[in-house]
CSV table of C-alpha atoms and ligand atoms in Angstrom, one decimal:
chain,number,residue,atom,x,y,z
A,1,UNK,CA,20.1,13.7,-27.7
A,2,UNK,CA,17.1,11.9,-27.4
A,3,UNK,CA,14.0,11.4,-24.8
A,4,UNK,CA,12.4,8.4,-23.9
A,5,UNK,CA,9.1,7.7,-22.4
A,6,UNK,CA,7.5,5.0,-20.0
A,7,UNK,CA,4.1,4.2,-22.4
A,8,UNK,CA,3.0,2.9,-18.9
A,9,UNK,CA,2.9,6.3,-16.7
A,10,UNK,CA,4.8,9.0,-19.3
A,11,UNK,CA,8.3,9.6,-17.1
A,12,UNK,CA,10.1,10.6,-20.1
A,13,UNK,CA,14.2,10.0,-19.5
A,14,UNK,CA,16.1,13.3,-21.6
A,15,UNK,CA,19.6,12.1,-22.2
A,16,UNK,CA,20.5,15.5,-22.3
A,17,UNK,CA,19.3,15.8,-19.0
A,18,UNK,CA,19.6,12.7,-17.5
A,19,UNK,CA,18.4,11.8,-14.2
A,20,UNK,CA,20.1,14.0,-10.8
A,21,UNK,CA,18.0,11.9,-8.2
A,22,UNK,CA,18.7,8.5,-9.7
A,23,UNK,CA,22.6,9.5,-10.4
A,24,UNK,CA,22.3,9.6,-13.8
A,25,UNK,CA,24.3,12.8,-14.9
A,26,UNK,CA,23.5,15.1,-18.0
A,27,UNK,CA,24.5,13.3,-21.3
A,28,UNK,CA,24.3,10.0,-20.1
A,29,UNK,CA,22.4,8.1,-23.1
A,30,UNK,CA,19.5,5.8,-22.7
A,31,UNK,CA,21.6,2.5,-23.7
A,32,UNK,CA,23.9,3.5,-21.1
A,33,UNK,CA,21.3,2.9,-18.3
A,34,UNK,CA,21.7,0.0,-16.8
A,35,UNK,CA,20.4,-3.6,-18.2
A,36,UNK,CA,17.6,-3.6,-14.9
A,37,UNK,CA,16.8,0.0,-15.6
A,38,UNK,CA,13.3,0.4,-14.5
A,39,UNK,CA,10.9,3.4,-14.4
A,40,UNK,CA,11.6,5.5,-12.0
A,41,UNK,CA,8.2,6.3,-11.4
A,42,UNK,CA,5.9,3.3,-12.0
A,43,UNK,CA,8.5,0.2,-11.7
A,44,UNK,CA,6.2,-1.4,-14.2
A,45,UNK,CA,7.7,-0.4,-17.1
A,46,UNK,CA,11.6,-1.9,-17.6
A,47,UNK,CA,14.2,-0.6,-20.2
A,48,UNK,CA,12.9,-2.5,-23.2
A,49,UNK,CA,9.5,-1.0,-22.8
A,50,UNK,CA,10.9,2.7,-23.3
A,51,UNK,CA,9.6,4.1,-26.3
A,52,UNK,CA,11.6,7.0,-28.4
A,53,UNK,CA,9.8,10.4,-28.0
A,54,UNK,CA,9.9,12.9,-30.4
A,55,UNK,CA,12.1,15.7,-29.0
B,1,UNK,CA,-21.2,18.5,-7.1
B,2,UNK,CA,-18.6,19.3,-9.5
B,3,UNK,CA,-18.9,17.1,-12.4
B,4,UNK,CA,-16.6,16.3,-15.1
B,5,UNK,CA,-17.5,16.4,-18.9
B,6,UNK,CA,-16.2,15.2,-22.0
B,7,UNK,CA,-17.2,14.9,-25.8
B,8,UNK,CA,-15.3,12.0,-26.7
B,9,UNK,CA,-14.8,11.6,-30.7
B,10,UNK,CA,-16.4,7.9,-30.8
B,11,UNK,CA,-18.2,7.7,-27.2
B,12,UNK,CA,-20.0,11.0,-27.8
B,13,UNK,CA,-21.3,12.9,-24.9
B,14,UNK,CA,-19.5,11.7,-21.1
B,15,UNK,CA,-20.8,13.0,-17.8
B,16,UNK,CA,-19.7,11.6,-14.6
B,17,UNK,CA,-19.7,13.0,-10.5
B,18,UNK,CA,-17.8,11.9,-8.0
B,19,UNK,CA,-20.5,10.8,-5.5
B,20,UNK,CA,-17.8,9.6,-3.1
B,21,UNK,CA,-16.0,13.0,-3.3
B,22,UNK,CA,-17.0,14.2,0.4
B,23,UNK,CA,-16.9,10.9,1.6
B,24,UNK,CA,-13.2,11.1,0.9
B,25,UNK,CA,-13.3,14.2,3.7
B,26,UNK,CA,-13.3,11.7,6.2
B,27,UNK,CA,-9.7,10.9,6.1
B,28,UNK,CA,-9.4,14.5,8.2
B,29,UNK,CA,-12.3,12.8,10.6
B,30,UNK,CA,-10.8,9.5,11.0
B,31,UNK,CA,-8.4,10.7,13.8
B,32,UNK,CA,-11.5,10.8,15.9
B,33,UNK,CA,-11.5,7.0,16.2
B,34,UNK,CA,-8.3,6.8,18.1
B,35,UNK,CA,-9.0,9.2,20.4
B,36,UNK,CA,-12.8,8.2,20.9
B,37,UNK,CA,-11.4,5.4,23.8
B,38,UNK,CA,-9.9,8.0,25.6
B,39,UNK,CA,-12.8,10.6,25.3
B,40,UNK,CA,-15.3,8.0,26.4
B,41,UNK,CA,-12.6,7.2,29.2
B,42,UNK,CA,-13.0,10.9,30.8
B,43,UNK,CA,-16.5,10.9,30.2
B,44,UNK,CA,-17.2,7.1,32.0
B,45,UNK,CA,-14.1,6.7,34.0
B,46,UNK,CA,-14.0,3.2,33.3
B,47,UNK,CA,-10.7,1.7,31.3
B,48,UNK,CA,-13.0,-0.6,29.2
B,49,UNK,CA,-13.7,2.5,26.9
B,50,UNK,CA,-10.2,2.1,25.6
B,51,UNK,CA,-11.0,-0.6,24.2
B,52,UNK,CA,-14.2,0.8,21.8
B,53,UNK,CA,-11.8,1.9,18.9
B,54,UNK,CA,-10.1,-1.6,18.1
B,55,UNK,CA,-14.1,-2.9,18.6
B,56,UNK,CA,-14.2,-0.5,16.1
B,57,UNK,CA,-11.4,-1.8,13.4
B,58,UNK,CA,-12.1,-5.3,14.0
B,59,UNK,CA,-15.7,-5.5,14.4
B,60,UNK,CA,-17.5,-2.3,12.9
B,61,UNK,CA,-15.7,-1.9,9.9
B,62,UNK,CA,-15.7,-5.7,8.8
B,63,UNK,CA,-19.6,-5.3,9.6
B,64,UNK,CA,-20.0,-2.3,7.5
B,65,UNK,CA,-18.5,-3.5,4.7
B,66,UNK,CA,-20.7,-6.5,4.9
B,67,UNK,CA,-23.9,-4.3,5.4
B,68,UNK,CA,-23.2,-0.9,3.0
B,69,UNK,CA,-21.5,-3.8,0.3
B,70,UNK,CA,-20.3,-2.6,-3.1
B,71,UNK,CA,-19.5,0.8,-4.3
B,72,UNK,CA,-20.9,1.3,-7.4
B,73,UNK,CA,-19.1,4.7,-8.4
B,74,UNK,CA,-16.7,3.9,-11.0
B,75,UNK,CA,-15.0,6.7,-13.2
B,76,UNK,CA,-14.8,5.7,-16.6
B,77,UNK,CA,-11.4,5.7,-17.7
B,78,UNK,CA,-11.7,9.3,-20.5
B,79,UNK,CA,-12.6,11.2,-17.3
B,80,UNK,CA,-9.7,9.9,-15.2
B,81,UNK,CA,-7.3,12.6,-16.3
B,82,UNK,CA,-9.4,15.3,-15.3
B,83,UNK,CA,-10.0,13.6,-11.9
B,84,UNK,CA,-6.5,13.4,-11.3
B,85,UNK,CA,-6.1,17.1,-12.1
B,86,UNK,CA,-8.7,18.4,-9.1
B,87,UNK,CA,-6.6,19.8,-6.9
B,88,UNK,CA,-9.2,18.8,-4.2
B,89,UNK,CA,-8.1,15.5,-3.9
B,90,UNK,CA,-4.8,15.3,-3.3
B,91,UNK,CA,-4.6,18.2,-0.6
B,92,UNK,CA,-7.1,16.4,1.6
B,93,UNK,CA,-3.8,13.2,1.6
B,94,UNK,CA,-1.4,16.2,2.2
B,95,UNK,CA,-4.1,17.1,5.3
B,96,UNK,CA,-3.4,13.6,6.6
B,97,UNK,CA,0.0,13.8,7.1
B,98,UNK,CA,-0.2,16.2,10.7
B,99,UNK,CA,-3.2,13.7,11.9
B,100,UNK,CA,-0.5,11.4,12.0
B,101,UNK,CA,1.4,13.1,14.2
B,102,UNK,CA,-1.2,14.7,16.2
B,103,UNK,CA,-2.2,11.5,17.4
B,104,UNK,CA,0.9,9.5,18.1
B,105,UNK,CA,1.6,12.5,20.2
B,106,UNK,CA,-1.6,12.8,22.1
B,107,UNK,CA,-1.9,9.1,23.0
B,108,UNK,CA,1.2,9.0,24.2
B,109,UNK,CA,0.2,12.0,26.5
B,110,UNK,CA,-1.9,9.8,27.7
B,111,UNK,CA,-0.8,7.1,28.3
B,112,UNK,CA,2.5,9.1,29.9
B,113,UNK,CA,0.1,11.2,32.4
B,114,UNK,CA,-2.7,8.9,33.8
B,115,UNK,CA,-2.3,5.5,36.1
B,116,UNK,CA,-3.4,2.8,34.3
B,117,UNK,CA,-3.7,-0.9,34.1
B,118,UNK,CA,-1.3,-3.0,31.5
B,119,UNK,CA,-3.8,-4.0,29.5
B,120,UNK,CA,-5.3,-0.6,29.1
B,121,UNK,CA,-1.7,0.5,27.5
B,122,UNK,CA,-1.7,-2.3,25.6
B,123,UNK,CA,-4.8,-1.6,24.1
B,124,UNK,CA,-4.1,2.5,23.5
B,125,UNK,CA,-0.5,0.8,22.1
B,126,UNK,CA,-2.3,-1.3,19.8
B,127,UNK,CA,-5.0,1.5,18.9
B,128,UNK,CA,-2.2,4.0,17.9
B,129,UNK,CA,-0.4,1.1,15.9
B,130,UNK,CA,-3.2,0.8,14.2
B,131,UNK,CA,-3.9,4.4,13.3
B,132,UNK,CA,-0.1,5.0,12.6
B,133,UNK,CA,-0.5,1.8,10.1
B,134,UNK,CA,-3.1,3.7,8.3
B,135,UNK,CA,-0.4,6.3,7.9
B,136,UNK,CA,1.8,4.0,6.5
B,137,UNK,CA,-1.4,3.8,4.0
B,138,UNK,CA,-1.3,7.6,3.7
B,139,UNK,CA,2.8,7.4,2.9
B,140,UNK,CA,1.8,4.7,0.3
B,141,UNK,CA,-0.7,7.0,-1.2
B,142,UNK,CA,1.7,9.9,-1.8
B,143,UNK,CA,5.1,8.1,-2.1
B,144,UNK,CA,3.7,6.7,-5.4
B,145,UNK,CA,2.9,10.5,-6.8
B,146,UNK,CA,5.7,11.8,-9.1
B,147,UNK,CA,5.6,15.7,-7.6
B,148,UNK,CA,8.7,15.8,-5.0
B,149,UNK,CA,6.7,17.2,-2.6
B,150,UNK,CA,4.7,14.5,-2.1
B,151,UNK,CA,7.2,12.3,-2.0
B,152,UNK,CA,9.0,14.2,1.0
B,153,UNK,CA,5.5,14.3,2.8
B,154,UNK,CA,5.3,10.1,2.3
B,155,UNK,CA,9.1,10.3,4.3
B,156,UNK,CA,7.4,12.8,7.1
B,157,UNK,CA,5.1,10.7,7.8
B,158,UNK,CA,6.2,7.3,7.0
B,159,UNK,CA,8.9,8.7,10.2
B,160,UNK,CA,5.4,7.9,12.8
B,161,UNK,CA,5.9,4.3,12.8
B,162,UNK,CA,9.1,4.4,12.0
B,163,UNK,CA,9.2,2.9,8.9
B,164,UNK,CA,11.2,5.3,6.7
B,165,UNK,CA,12.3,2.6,4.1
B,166,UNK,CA,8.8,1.5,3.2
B,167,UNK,CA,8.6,3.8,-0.1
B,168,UNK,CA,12.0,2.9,-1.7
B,169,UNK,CA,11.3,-0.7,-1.2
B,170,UNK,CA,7.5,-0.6,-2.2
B,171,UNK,CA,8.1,1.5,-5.4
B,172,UNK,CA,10.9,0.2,-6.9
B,173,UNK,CA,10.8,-3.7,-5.1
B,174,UNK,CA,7.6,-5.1,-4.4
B,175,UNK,CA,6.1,-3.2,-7.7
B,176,UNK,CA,8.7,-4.7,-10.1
B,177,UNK,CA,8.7,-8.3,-8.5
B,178,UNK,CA,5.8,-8.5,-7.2
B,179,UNK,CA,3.7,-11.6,-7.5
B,180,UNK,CA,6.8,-14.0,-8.0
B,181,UNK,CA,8.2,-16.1,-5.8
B,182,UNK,CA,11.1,-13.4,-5.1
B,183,UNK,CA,8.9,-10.6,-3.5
B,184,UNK,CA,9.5,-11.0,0.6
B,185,UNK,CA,6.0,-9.2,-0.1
B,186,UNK,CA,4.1,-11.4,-2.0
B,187,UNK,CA,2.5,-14.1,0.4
B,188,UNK,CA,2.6,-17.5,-1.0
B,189,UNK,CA,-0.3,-20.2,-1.1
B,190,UNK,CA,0.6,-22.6,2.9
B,191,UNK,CA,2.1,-19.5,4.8
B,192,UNK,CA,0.8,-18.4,7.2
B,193,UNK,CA,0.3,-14.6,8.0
B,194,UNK,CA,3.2,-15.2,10.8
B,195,UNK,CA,5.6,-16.6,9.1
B,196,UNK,CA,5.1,-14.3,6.2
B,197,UNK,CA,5.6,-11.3,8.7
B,198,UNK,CA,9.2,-13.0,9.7
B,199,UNK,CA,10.1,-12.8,5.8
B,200,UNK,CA,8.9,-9.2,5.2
B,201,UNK,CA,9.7,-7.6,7.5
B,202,UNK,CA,13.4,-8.4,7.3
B,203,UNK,CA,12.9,-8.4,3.8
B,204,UNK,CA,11.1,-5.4,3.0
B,205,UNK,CA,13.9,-3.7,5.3
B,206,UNK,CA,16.9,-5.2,3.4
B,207,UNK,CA,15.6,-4.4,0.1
B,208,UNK,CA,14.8,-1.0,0.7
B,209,UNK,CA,18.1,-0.3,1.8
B,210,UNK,CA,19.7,-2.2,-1.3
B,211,UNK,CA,17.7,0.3,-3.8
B,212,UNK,CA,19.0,3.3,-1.6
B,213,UNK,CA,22.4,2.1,-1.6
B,214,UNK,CA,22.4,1.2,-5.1
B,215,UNK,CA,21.0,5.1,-6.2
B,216,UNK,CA,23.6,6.8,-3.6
B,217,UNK,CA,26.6,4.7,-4.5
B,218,UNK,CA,25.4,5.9,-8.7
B,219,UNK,CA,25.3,9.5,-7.1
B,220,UNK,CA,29.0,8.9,-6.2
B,221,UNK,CA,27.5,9.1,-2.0
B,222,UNK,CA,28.2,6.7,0.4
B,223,UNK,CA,25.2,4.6,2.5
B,224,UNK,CA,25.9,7.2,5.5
B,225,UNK,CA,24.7,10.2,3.5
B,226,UNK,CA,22.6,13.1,4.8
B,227,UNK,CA,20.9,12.8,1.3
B,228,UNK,CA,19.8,9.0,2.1
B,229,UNK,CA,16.2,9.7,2.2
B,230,UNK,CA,15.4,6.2,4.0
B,231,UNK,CA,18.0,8.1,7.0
B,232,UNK,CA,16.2,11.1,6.5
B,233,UNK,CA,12.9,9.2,7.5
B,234,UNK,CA,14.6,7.3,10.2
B,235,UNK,CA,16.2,10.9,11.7
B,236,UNK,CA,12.6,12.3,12.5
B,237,UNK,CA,11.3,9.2,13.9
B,238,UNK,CA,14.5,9.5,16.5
B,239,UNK,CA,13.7,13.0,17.0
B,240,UNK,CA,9.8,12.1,17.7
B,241,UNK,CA,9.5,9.1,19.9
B,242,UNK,CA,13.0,10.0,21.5
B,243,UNK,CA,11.1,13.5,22.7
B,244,UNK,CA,8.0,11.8,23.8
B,245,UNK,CA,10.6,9.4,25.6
B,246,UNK,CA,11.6,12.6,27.0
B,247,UNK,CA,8.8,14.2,27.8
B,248,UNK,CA,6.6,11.0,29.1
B,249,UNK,CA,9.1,9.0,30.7
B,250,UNK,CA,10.0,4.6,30.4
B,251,UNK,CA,6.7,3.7,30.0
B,252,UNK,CA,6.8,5.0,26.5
B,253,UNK,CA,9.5,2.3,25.5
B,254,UNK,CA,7.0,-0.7,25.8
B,255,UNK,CA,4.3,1.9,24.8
B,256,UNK,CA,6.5,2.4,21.3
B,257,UNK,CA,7.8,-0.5,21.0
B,258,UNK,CA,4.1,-2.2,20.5
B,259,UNK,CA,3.1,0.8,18.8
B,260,UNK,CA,5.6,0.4,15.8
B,261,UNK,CA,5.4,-3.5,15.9
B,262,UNK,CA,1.8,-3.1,15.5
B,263,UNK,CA,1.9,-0.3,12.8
B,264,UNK,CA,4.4,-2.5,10.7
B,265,UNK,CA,1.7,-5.5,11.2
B,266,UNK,CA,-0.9,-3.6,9.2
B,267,UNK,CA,1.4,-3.3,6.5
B,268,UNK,CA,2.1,-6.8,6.6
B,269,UNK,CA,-1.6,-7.7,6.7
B,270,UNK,CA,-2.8,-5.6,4.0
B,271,UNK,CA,0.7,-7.3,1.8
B,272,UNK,CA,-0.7,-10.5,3.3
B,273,UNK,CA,-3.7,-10.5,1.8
B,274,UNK,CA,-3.1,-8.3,-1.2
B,275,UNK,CA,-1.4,-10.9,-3.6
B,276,UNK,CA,-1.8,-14.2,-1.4
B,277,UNK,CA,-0.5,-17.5,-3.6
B,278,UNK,CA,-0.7,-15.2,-7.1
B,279,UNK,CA,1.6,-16.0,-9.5
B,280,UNK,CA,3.1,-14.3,-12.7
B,281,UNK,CA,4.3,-16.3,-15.2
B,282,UNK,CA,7.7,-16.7,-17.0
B,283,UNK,CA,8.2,-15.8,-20.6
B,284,UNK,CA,10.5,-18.0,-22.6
B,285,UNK,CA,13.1,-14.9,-22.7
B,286,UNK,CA,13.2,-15.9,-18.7
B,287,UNK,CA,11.5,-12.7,-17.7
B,288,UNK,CA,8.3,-12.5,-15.8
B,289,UNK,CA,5.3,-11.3,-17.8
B,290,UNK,CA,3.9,-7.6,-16.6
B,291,UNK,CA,2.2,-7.6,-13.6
B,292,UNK,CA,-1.7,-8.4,-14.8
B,293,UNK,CA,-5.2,-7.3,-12.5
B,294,UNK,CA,-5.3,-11.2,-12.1
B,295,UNK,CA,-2.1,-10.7,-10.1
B,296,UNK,CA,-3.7,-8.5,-7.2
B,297,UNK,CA,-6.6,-9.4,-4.7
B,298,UNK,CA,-9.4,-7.0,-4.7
B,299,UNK,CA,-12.4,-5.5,-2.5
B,300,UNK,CA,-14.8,-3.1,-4.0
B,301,UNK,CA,-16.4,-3.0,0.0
B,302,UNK,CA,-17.4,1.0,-0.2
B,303,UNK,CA,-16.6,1.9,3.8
B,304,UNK,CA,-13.2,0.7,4.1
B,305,UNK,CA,-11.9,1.8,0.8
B,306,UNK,CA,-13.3,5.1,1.7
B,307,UNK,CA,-10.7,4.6,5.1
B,308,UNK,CA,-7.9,3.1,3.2
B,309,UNK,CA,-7.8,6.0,0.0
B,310,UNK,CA,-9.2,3.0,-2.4
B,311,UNK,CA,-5.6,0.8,-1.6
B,312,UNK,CA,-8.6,-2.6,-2.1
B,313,UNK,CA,-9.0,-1.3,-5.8
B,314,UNK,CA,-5.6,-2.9,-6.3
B,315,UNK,CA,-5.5,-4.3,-9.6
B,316,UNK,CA,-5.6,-1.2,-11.5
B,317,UNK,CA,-3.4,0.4,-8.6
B,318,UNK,CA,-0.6,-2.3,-9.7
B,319,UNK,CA,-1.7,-0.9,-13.2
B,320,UNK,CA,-1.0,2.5,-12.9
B,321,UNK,CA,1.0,2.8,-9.7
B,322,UNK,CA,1.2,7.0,-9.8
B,323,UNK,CA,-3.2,7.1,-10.2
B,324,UNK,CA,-4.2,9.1,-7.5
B,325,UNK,CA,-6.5,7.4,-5.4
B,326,UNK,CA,-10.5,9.2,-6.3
B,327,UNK,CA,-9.4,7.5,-10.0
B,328,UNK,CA,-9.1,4.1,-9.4
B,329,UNK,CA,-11.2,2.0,-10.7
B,330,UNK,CA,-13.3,-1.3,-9.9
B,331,UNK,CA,-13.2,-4.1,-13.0
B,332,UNK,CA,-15.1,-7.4,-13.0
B,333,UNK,CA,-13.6,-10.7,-13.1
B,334,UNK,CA,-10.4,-9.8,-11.1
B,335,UNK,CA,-9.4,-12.0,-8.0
B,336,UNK,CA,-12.0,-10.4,-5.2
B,337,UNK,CA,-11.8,-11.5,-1.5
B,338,UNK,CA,-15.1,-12.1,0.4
B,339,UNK,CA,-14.8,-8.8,2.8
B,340,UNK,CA,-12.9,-5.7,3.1
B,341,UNK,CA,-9.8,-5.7,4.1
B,342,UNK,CA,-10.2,-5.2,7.6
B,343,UNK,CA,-12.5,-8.3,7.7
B,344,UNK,CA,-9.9,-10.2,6.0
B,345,UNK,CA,-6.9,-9.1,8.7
B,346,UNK,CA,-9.1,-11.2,11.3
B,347,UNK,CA,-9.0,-14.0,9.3
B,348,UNK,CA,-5.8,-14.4,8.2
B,349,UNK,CA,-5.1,-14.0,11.8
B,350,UNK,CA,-6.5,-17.1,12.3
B,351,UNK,CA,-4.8,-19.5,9.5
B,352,UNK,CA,-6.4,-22.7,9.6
B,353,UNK,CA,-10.0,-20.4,8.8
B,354,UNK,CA,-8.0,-18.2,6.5
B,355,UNK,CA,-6.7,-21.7,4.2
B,356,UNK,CA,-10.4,-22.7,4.1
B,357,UNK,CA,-11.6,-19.7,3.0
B,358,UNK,CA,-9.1,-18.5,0.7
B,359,UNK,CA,-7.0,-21.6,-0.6
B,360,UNK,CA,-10.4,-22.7,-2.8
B,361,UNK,CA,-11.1,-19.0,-4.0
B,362,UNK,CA,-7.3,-19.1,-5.3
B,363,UNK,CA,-7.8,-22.3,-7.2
B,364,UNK,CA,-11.3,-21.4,-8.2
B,365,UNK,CA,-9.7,-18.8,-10.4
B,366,UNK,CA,-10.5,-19.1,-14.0
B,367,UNK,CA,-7.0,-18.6,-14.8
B,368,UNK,CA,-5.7,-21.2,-12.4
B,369,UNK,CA,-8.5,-23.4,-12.3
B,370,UNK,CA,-6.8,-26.4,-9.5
B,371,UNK,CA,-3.0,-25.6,-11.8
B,372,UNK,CA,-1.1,-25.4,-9.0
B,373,UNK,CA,2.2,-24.7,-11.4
B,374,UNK,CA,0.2,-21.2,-11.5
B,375,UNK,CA,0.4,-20.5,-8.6
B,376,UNK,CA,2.8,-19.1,-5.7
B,377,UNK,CA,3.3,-21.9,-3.2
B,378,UNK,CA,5.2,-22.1,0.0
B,379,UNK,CA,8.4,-24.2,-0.5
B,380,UNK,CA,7.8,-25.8,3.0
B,381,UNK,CA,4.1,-26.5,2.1
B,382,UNK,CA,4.2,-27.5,-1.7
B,383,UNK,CA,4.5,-31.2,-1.2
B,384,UNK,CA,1.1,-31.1,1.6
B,385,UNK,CA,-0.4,-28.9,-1.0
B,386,UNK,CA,0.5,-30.7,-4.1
B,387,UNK,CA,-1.4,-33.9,-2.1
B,388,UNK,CA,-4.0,-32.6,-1.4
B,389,UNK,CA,-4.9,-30.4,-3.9
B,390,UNK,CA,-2.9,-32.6,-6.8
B,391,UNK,CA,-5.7,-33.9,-8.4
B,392,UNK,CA,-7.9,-31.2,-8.8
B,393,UNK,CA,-4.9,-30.6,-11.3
B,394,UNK,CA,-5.3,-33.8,-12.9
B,395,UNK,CA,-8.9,-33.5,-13.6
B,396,UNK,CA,-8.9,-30.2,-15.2
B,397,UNK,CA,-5.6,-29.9,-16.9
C,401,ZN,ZN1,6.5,4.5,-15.7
């Protein structure tokens, strides 16, 4: 599973994690989120911005 | 003063303090304000005194930031991280959040317990619509900080004026779109601050419940969930102004009712002014480019940013929406209005004075320069505009 991270504020999205407080479960990979997927944190930052983190 | 050090690799030595950090103290003071009509009040007996704080907002401020002028202090950006670590900071917003209360509470007292004339609750009314907007301002400052506890402290006190969707929507809608024609708040070049409010306010509301219905209905919850944090907001504001109606009796209703219009107002002034007839472009792939410091109007005035937890410093604020406030920071040639913000609510209360002022500064700037296709027009206004305004277009383009 991988992480990704907002370059903009550094939220950083676990798959194997996920998201509880946006309803994203555990497992739930990053292409799975939602075309409109923003950050959670900043809302500047949108899906395509998201930048693979090393684990 | 504590002051922050860095040996940079390429910048060498870097030194800065904080001059402002005391000033920021007086976001524990500024409840004083509020309640300073009703101290003079017991000391002259005379009703007028209620009237000295919104003399106060409306005349005092606007005068200080004309007379104190620009605040010099910026932090440069390699000592920002170590600003945002001081723990200082950030407990003085948490502080905040009980002034709020406090004062709803003991204004209402007031008003509940002594005889007085309309226009004397009107005015206390307005005065703690006021102060409870600057707690919207204190909501703002902590809803956009990613430590949960912050964010339930932004839903306590957001619950003051009754406002409990303001986060959801601010965060995740007027962040992402603002600046575009969709934002209900973005204010477009031609409206007027009144006819902005009647699309805010409605839409502000609508899309904050959108984003919470959306998360809830991912979470497998319906909309009527005790874990819908706008309803969570919404429940302490019932349990507030329904025990003040309570404990102070009718008059509250008319005395609320004001006092949450009026709160909501401030919001919409400050949205009014914040982005008025700014524009973000779209990218061939259809999307709108990211959110640039020319999208956001700016006031570097030193006495109301001081009141406001630096909300004018708003172009890197739409930058980095989780800064903390002491780290924001002030950059030449951004879009910068001719007062503080306060100073700026009285004009665009009065729109024909508020089109003069601000409708040439818009055009004026360098990355406009009279192309009104870059920037955010009223629908209703865009063929008036476009003729009078039209040829500056022609001349430049
Ligand atoms: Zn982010």
């Amino acid at each position: 599973m991988a992480c990704f991270r907002c370059p903009g504020c550094g939220y950083t999205y676990d798959e194997s994690q996920g998201d509880a407080h946006e309803g994203y479960p555990p497992g739930t990979p990053f292409e799975d989120l939602p075309e409109d997927f923003v950050c959670p944190d900043c809302a500047v930052r949108e899906k395509g911005d998201f930048e693979r983190a090393r684990e | 003063m504590t002051s922050y050090t860095l040996d940079h690799p390429t910048l060498g030595h870097i030194e800065y303090r904080d001059r402002k950090r005391y000033l920021w103290l007086s976001s524990l003071f500024m409840p004083l304000f509020p309640m300073l009509g009703i101290g003079l009040f017991f000391v002259t007996g005379s009703q007028w005194a209620l009237a000295v704080p919104l003399v106060f907002s409306y005349g005092v401020i606007p005068f200080l930031d004309y007379a104190l002028g620009s605040d010099t202090n910026n932090p440069p950006e390699e000592i920002v991280p170590q600003l945002e670590e001081d723990r200082y900071y950030r407990v003085l917003t948490w502080l905040t959040v009980p002034m709020h209360f406090i004062v709803l509470i003991a204004i209402a007292w007031f008003v509940g317990t002594q005889s007085l004339t309309v226009w004397s609750v009107l005015a206390l009314a307005i005065t703690a619509g006021s102060y409870s907007g600057l707690g919207i301002n204190t909501a703002h400052e902590l809803g956009h900080k990613k430590p949960l506890f912050e964010r339930v402290l932004a839903r306590i006190v957001l619950a003051v004026p009754a406002y409990g969707h303001f986060c959801i929507e601010h965060n995740r809608g007027h962040h992402k779109d603002v600046a575009t024609p969709e934002d209900p708040a973005s204010s477009r070049m031609g409206e007027s601050i009144y006819a902005f409010a009647l699309r805010e306010i409605p839409g502000a509301f609508r899309r904050g419940w959108a984003v919470e219905r959306e998360r809830l209905a991912r979470l497998g919850l319906p909309v009527w969930s005790p874990r819908n944090e706008i309803l969570q907001s919404y429940a302490l504001s019932a349990v507030l102004q329904g025990a003040l109606i309570v404990a102070f009796g009718w008059i509250m209703l008319p005395f609320l009712l004001v006092h949450n219009i009026w709160a909501w107002f401030q919001l919409t002034s400050a949205n009014y002014i914040e982005h008025y007839g700014l524009l973000r472009q779209k990218e061939a792939n259809g999307r709108y480019e990211r959110c640039q410091p020319h999208h956001s109007w700016n006031a570097n005035y030193i006495f109301s940013n001081i009141v406001l937890f630096h909300l004018e410093r708003h172009s890197d604020h739409h930058a980095n929406p989780t800064r903390r406030y002491q780290s924001l920071r002030n950059f030449d040639d951004i879009p910068e209005l001719p007062n503080g913000y306060y100073g700026m609510y009285l004009l665009a209360y009065v729109p024909w004075l508020w089109y003069r002022v601000m409708d040439r500064r818009l055009l004026a700037l360098p990355h406009i320069r009279g192309d009104l296709s870059k920037v955010n027009i009223a629908p209703d206004k865009r063929e008036a505009i476009l003729a009078r305004h039209g040829q500056v277009a022609g001349v430049t383009a």
